[in-house]
Each structure stands twice: as C-alpha cells, then as structure tokens.
Coordinates of C-alpha atoms and ligand atoms in Angstrom, one line a residue:
X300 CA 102.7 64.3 142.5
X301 CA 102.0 64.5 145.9
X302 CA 98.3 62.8 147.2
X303 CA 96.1 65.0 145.4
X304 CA 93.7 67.6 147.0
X305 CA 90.3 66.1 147.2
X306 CA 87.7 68.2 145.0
X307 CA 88.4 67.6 141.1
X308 CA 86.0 68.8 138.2
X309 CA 85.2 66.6 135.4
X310 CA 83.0 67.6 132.8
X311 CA 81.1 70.1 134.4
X312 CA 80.8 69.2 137.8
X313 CA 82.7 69.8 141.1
X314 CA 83.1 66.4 142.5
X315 CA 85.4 64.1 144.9
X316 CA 88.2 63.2 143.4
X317 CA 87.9 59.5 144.8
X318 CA 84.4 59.5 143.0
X319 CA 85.7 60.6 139.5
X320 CA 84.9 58.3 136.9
X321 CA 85.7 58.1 132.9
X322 CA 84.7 55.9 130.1
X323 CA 87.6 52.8 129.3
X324 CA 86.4 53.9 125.9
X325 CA 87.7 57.4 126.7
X326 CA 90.4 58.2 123.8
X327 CA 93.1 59.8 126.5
X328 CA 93.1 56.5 128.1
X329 CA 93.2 54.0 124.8
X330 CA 95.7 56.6 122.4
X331 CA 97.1 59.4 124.7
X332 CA 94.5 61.3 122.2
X333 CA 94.9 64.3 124.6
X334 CA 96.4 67.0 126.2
X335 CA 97.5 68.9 129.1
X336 CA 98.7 71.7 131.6
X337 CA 100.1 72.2 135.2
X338 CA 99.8 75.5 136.4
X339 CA 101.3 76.7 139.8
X340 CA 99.0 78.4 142.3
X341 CA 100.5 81.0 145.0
X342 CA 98.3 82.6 147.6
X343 CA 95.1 81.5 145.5
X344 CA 96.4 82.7 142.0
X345 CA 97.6 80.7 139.0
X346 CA 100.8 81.8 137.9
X347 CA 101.3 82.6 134.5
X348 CA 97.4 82.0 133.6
X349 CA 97.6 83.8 130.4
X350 CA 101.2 81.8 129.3
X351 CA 99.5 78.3 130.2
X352 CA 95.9 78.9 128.6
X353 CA 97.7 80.1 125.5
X354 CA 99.7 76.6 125.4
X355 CA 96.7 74.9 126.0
X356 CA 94.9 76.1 122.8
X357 CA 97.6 75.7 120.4
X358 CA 98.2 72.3 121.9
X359 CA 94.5 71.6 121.0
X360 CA 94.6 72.9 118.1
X361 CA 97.9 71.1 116.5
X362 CA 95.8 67.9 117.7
X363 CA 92.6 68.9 115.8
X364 CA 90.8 70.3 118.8
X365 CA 89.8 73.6 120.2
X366 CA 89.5 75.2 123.8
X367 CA 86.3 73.9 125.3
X368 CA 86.3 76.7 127.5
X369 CA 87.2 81.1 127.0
X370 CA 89.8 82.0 129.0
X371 CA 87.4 84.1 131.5
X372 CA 85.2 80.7 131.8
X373 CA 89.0 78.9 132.6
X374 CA 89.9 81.5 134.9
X375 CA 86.8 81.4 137.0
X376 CA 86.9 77.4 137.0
X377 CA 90.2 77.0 138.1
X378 CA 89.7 79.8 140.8
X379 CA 86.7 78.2 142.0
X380 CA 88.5 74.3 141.9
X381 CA 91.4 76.4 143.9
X382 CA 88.7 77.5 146.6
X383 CA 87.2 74.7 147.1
X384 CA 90.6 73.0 148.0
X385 CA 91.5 75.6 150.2
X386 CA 93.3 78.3 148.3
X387 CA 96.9 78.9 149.3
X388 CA 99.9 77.4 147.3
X389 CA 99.0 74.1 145.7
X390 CA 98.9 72.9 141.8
X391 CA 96.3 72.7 139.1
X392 CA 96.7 69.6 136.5
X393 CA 94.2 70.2 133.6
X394 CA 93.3 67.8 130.4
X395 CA 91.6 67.7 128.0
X396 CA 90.9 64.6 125.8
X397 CA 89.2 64.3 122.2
X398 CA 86.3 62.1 124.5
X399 CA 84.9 58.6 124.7
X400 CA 83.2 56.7 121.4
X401 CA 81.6 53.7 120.9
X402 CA 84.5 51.6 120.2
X403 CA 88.3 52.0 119.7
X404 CA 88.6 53.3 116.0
X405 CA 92.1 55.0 115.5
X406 CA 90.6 57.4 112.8
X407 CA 88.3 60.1 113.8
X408 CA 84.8 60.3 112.1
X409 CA 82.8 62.6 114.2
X410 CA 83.4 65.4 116.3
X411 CA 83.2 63.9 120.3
X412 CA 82.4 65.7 123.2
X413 CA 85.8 66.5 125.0
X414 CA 86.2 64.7 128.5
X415 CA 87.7 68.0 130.8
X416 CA 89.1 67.0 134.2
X417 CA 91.1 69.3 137.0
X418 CA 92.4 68.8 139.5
X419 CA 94.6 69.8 142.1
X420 CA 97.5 69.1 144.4
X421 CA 99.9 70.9 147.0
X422 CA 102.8 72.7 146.2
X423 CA 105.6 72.0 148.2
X424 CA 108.0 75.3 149.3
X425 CA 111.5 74.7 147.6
X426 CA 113.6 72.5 150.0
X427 CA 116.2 74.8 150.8
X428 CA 119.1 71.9 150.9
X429 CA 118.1 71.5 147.2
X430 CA 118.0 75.2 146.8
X431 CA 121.2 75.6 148.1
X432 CA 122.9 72.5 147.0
X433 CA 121.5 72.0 143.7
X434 CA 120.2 68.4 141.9
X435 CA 122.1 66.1 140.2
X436 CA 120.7 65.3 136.4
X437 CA 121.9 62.2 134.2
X438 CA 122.0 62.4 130.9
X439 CA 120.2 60.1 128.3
X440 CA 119.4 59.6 124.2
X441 CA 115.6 61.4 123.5
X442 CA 113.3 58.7 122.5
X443 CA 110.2 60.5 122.2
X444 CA 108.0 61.4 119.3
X445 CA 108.7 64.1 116.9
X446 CA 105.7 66.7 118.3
X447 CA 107.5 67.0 121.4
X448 CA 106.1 70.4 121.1
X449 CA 102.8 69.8 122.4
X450 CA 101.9 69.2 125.7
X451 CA 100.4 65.3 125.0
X452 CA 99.4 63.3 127.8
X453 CA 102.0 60.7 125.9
X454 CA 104.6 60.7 127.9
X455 CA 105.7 56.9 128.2
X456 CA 109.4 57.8 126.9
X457 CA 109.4 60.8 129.6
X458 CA 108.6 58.4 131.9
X459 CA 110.9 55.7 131.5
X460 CA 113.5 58.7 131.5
X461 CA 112.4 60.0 134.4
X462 CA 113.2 56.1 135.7
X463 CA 116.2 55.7 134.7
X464 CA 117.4 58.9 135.9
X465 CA 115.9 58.0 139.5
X466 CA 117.7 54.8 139.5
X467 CA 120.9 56.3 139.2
X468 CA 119.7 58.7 142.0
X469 CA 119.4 61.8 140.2
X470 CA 116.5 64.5 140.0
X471 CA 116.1 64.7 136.1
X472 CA 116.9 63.1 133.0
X473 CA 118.7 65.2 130.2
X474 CA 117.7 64.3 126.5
X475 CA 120.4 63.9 123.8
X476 CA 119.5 64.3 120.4
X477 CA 122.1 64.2 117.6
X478 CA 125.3 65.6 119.2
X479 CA 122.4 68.6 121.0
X480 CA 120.7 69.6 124.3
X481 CA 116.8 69.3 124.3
X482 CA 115.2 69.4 127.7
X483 CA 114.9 67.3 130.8
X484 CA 111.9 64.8 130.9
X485 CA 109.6 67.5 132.7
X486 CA 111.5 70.4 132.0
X487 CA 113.3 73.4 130.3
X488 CA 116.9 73.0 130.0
X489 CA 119.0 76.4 130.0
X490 CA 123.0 76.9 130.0
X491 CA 124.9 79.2 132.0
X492 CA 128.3 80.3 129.6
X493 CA 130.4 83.3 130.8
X494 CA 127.6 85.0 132.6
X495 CA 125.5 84.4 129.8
X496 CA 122.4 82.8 129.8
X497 CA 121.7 80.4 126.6
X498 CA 118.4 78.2 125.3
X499 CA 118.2 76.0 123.0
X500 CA 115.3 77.2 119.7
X501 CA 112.1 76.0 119.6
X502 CA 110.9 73.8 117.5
X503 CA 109.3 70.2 117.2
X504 CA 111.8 68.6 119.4
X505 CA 111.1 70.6 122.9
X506 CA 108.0 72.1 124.8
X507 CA 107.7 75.4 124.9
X508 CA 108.4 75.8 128.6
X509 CA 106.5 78.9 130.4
X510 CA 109.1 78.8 133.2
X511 CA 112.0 78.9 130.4
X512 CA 110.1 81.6 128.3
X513 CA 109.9 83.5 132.0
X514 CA 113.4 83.2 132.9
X515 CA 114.3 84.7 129.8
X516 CA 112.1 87.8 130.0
X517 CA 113.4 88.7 133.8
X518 CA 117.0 88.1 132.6
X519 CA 117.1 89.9 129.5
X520 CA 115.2 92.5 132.1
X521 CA 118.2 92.2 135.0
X522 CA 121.1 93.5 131.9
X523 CA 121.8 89.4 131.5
X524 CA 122.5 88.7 127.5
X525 CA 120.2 85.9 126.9
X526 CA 121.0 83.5 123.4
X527 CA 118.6 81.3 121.8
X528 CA 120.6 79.0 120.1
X529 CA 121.3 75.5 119.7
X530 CA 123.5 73.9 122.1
X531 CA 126.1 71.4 121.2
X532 CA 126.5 68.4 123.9
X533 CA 129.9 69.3 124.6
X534 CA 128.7 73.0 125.4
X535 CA 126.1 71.6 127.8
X536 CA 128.8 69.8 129.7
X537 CA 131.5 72.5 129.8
X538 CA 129.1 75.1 131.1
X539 CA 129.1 77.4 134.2
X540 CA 125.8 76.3 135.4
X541 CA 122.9 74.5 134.2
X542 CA 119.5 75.2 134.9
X543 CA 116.2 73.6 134.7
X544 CA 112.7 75.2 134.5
X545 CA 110.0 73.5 135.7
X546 CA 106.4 75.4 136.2
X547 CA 106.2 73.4 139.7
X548 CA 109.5 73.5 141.2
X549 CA 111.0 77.3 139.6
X550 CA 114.9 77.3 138.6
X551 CA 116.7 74.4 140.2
X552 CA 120.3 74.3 139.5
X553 CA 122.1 71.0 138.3
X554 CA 125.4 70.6 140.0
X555 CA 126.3 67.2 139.3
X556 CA 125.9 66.0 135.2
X557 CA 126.5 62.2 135.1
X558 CA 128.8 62.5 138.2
X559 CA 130.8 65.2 137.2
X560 CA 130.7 68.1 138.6
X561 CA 128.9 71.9 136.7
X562 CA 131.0 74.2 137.2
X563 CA 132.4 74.6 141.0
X564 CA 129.5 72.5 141.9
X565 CA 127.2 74.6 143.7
X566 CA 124.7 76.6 142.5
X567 CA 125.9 79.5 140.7
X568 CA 124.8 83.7 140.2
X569 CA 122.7 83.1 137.5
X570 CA 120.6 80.0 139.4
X571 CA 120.4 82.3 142.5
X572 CA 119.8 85.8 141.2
X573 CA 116.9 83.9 138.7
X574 CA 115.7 82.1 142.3
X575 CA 115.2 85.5 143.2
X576 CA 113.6 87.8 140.7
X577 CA 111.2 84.5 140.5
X578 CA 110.2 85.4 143.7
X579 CA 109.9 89.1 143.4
X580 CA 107.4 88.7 140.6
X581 CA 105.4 86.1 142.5
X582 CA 105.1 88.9 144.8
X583 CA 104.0 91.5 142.1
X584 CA 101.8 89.4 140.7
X585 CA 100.0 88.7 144.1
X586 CA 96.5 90.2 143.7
X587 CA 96.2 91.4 140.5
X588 CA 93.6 90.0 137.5
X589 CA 93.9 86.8 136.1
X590 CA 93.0 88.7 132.4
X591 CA 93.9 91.8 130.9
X592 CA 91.3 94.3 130.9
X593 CA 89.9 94.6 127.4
Ligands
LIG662 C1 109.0 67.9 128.5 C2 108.9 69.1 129.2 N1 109.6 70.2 128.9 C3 109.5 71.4 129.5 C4 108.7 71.5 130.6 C5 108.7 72.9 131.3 O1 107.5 73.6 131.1 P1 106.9 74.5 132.2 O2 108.0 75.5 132.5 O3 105.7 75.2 131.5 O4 106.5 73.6 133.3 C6 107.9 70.5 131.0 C7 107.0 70.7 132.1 O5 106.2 69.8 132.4 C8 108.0 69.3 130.3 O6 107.2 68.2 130.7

C-alpha cells in the first residue's frame, strides 16, 4: 500500500489516521479473529459496492459475526471517508474484528463489540510498461489454512509468499496445491487455453475474487466461452495466457512463469480485450447509485 490518505474511521468517528488507536487486547491483533475488504474507488465511487459488501457478510458470518453496518449505512460511510480524502481514484481498506476483551481467552464467551476501522489510500493508474509488458509470477506450494475462502486478516503464509516471490523479482506468487492452480497470494488466477478463458471452482481453497467473478461475466458477455473447472499444474503452465485479478490493480497479464516464458510472452487478446471492457464499465458505472432501488 502506498502512504495512506490521512482521514480513517474507527468505531464511529472520522479521525486522523496518525491518531487511530486500538486496544493490544483487540482480538484482530492477538488471533487474526477478523476480517476484511479492499474496494477500488474511481471518480468518488466504489467499484463493485454491492460484490464487496456481499463478501463482507458471509465472511462475517462463516467467522460467527454479522455486518455491523446495512449496506445503505456502508455506502454512505465509505462515501463520506472517500470525501473527506478528496474523492477521485484512491482505495478503501475496511475490517472488521470480533473486538477487544479483558484478557486473551481463545474461546468466545460473550458477544464483543466489533472494532470497525477504514481507511483509505491512492490508487495508482496502471503503469502502462506493466500494461503492456505484462508481470512476471513465480510459482510456489499453498501453505495457508483450509478457509482460504474468507477474507481473514490471517494472511502470514500470503505474506511470506508474496516475499518470496519478490525476492526472485517477480510481481505475484502462484499457489500449488496437489498437482492444481489456486490463486496468487492477493489474487484470482485465470487461464487463457485456445481463446478460452478457464477458472479454477470455488471452494475452501480460494477467495472468491470480485475481479475474477467480473471478468467472467463481461467475457461470457463479449461471445468468450468461459470454463470453471479445475486446473491441472501442467495446464497452467502450457497455457496461452495467464491472468490475474486483483480488485486494485484490474487484469494484469503474467508473461514470465518461473522464467519461462506464457505463451509468446507478451500480453495476449484475452488480457487486452478484458483491460478494455474493464474500462468501459468503469465508465458505465460512473454516476450511477451505489444500491439498487428497492
Ligand atoms: C488470496 C486472494 N485471492 C484473490 C483475491 C482477488 O480478490 P479481488 O478481485 O476481490 O481483489 C485477493 C485480493 O485481495 C486475495 O487476497
């Protein structure tokens, strides 16, 4: 992340972010008892709202906790947390944790009061020599836990991925699991295969990723055959492309894998034309409601 943007919210208040302060007794800090969600912001709006809130509340609820806000009182917070860092394009970061006790018991025996912080950070445009040349990814044995599918603040084995990746100078790390493609450390792996587009299923093993989930609805809307199945590791390294979906950062392409080369090593129609119809529904989004109308 980038410095972040100086107003943050923490339980209920709009404060500097330099003057935010949280319990040491706070369960996020002591377990990773917690939860989280990054949501893009373009021209003032938060992208995908509706896809993010909704991943929010079943993360809660698959850790025993519910929303502590509706989605109109989210909408209006993190619209008001955007204006007060100066609208524009930036990045929202919001988590929620089961809240501070009186000591550090692993086992839960009464309902705490949730500690909810935001806050924000800018959004840097898509550096066109990466746009154009693509990243290089590495890949690497998944060591995580086996609720990789919600969005937990415990992300030590991302972390250390994410490490080892950048020591051997690439952008992401791609995680093995028995002979399979999961995802990248922070993102949505897809796989381009004779012009088709192919994702590996959900299940415990991977996030559900709302940049994936939106790549798939504007290809399956462009005519390209979209397959959700799951990908063998020799698949993932004899594709045509392979993409990654991160809510930050769009499609990036990965033209290097370990070294070798994906595909002719630039990025390739599928990366581009997704790069684009990205773009266009930015653009149709612009200006419209964060919430259905009832
Ligand atoms: C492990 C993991 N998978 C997938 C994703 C992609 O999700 P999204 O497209 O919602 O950013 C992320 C994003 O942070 C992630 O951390």
């Amino acid at each position: 992340m980038a410095a972040a943007l100086p107003v943050c919210w923490l339980n209920g208040a709009f404060l500097p972010l330099a003057e935010a302060r949280i319990s040491p007794l706070d369960r996020g800090f002591l377990f990773a008892d917690a939860v989280y969600e990054v949501l893009p912001v373009y021209g003032g709006r938060p992208f995908l709202f509706v896809e993010h809130m909704a991943r929010l509340e079943r993360s809660l609820g698959e850790i025993r906790m519910s929303s502590p806000l509706t989605r109109p009182a989210w909408a209006t917070l993190l619209t008001e947390l955007v204006a007060r860092n100066g609208g524009g394009d930036m990045y929202l970061y919001v988590q929620v944790s089961r809240g501070a006790e009186e000591g550090r018991n692993h086992a839960l025996d009464r309902a705490l009061a949730p500690t909810v912080f935001l806050m924000a950070a800018p959004l840097a445009p898509l550096d066109p020599t990466v746009r154009d040349a693509g990243v290089s990814a590495v890949t690497l044995p998944d060591q995580r836990w086996g609720r990789c599918d919600i969005k937990s603040t415990a992300l030590l084995a991302n972390v250390l991925a994410k490490s080892v990746a950048a020591d051997r100078g690439a952008t992401e790390a791609i995680l093995l699991a028995d002979g399979h493609l999961r995802e990248g450390s922070s993102s949505s792996v897809l796989v381009v295969r004779g012009g088709r587009l192919f994702a590996p299923p959900y299940g415990a093993e991977i996030l559900p990723g709302t940049t994936r989930d939106l790549a798939i609805r504007l290809c399956a809307r462009a005519g390209i055959t979209v397959e959700v199945a799951p990908i063998r590791e020799a698949a993932l390294r004899a594709a045509d492309e392979i993409l990654l979906g991160f809510a930050t950062r769009g499609i990036l392409a990965v033209t290097r894998l370990d070294g070798a080369a994906v595909g002719d090593g630039r990025p390739g129609p599928v990366a581009r034309r997704l790069q684009e119809l990205f773009a266009a529904h930015r653009a149709e989004l612009a200006g419209t409601p964060l919430l259905p109308a009832d």
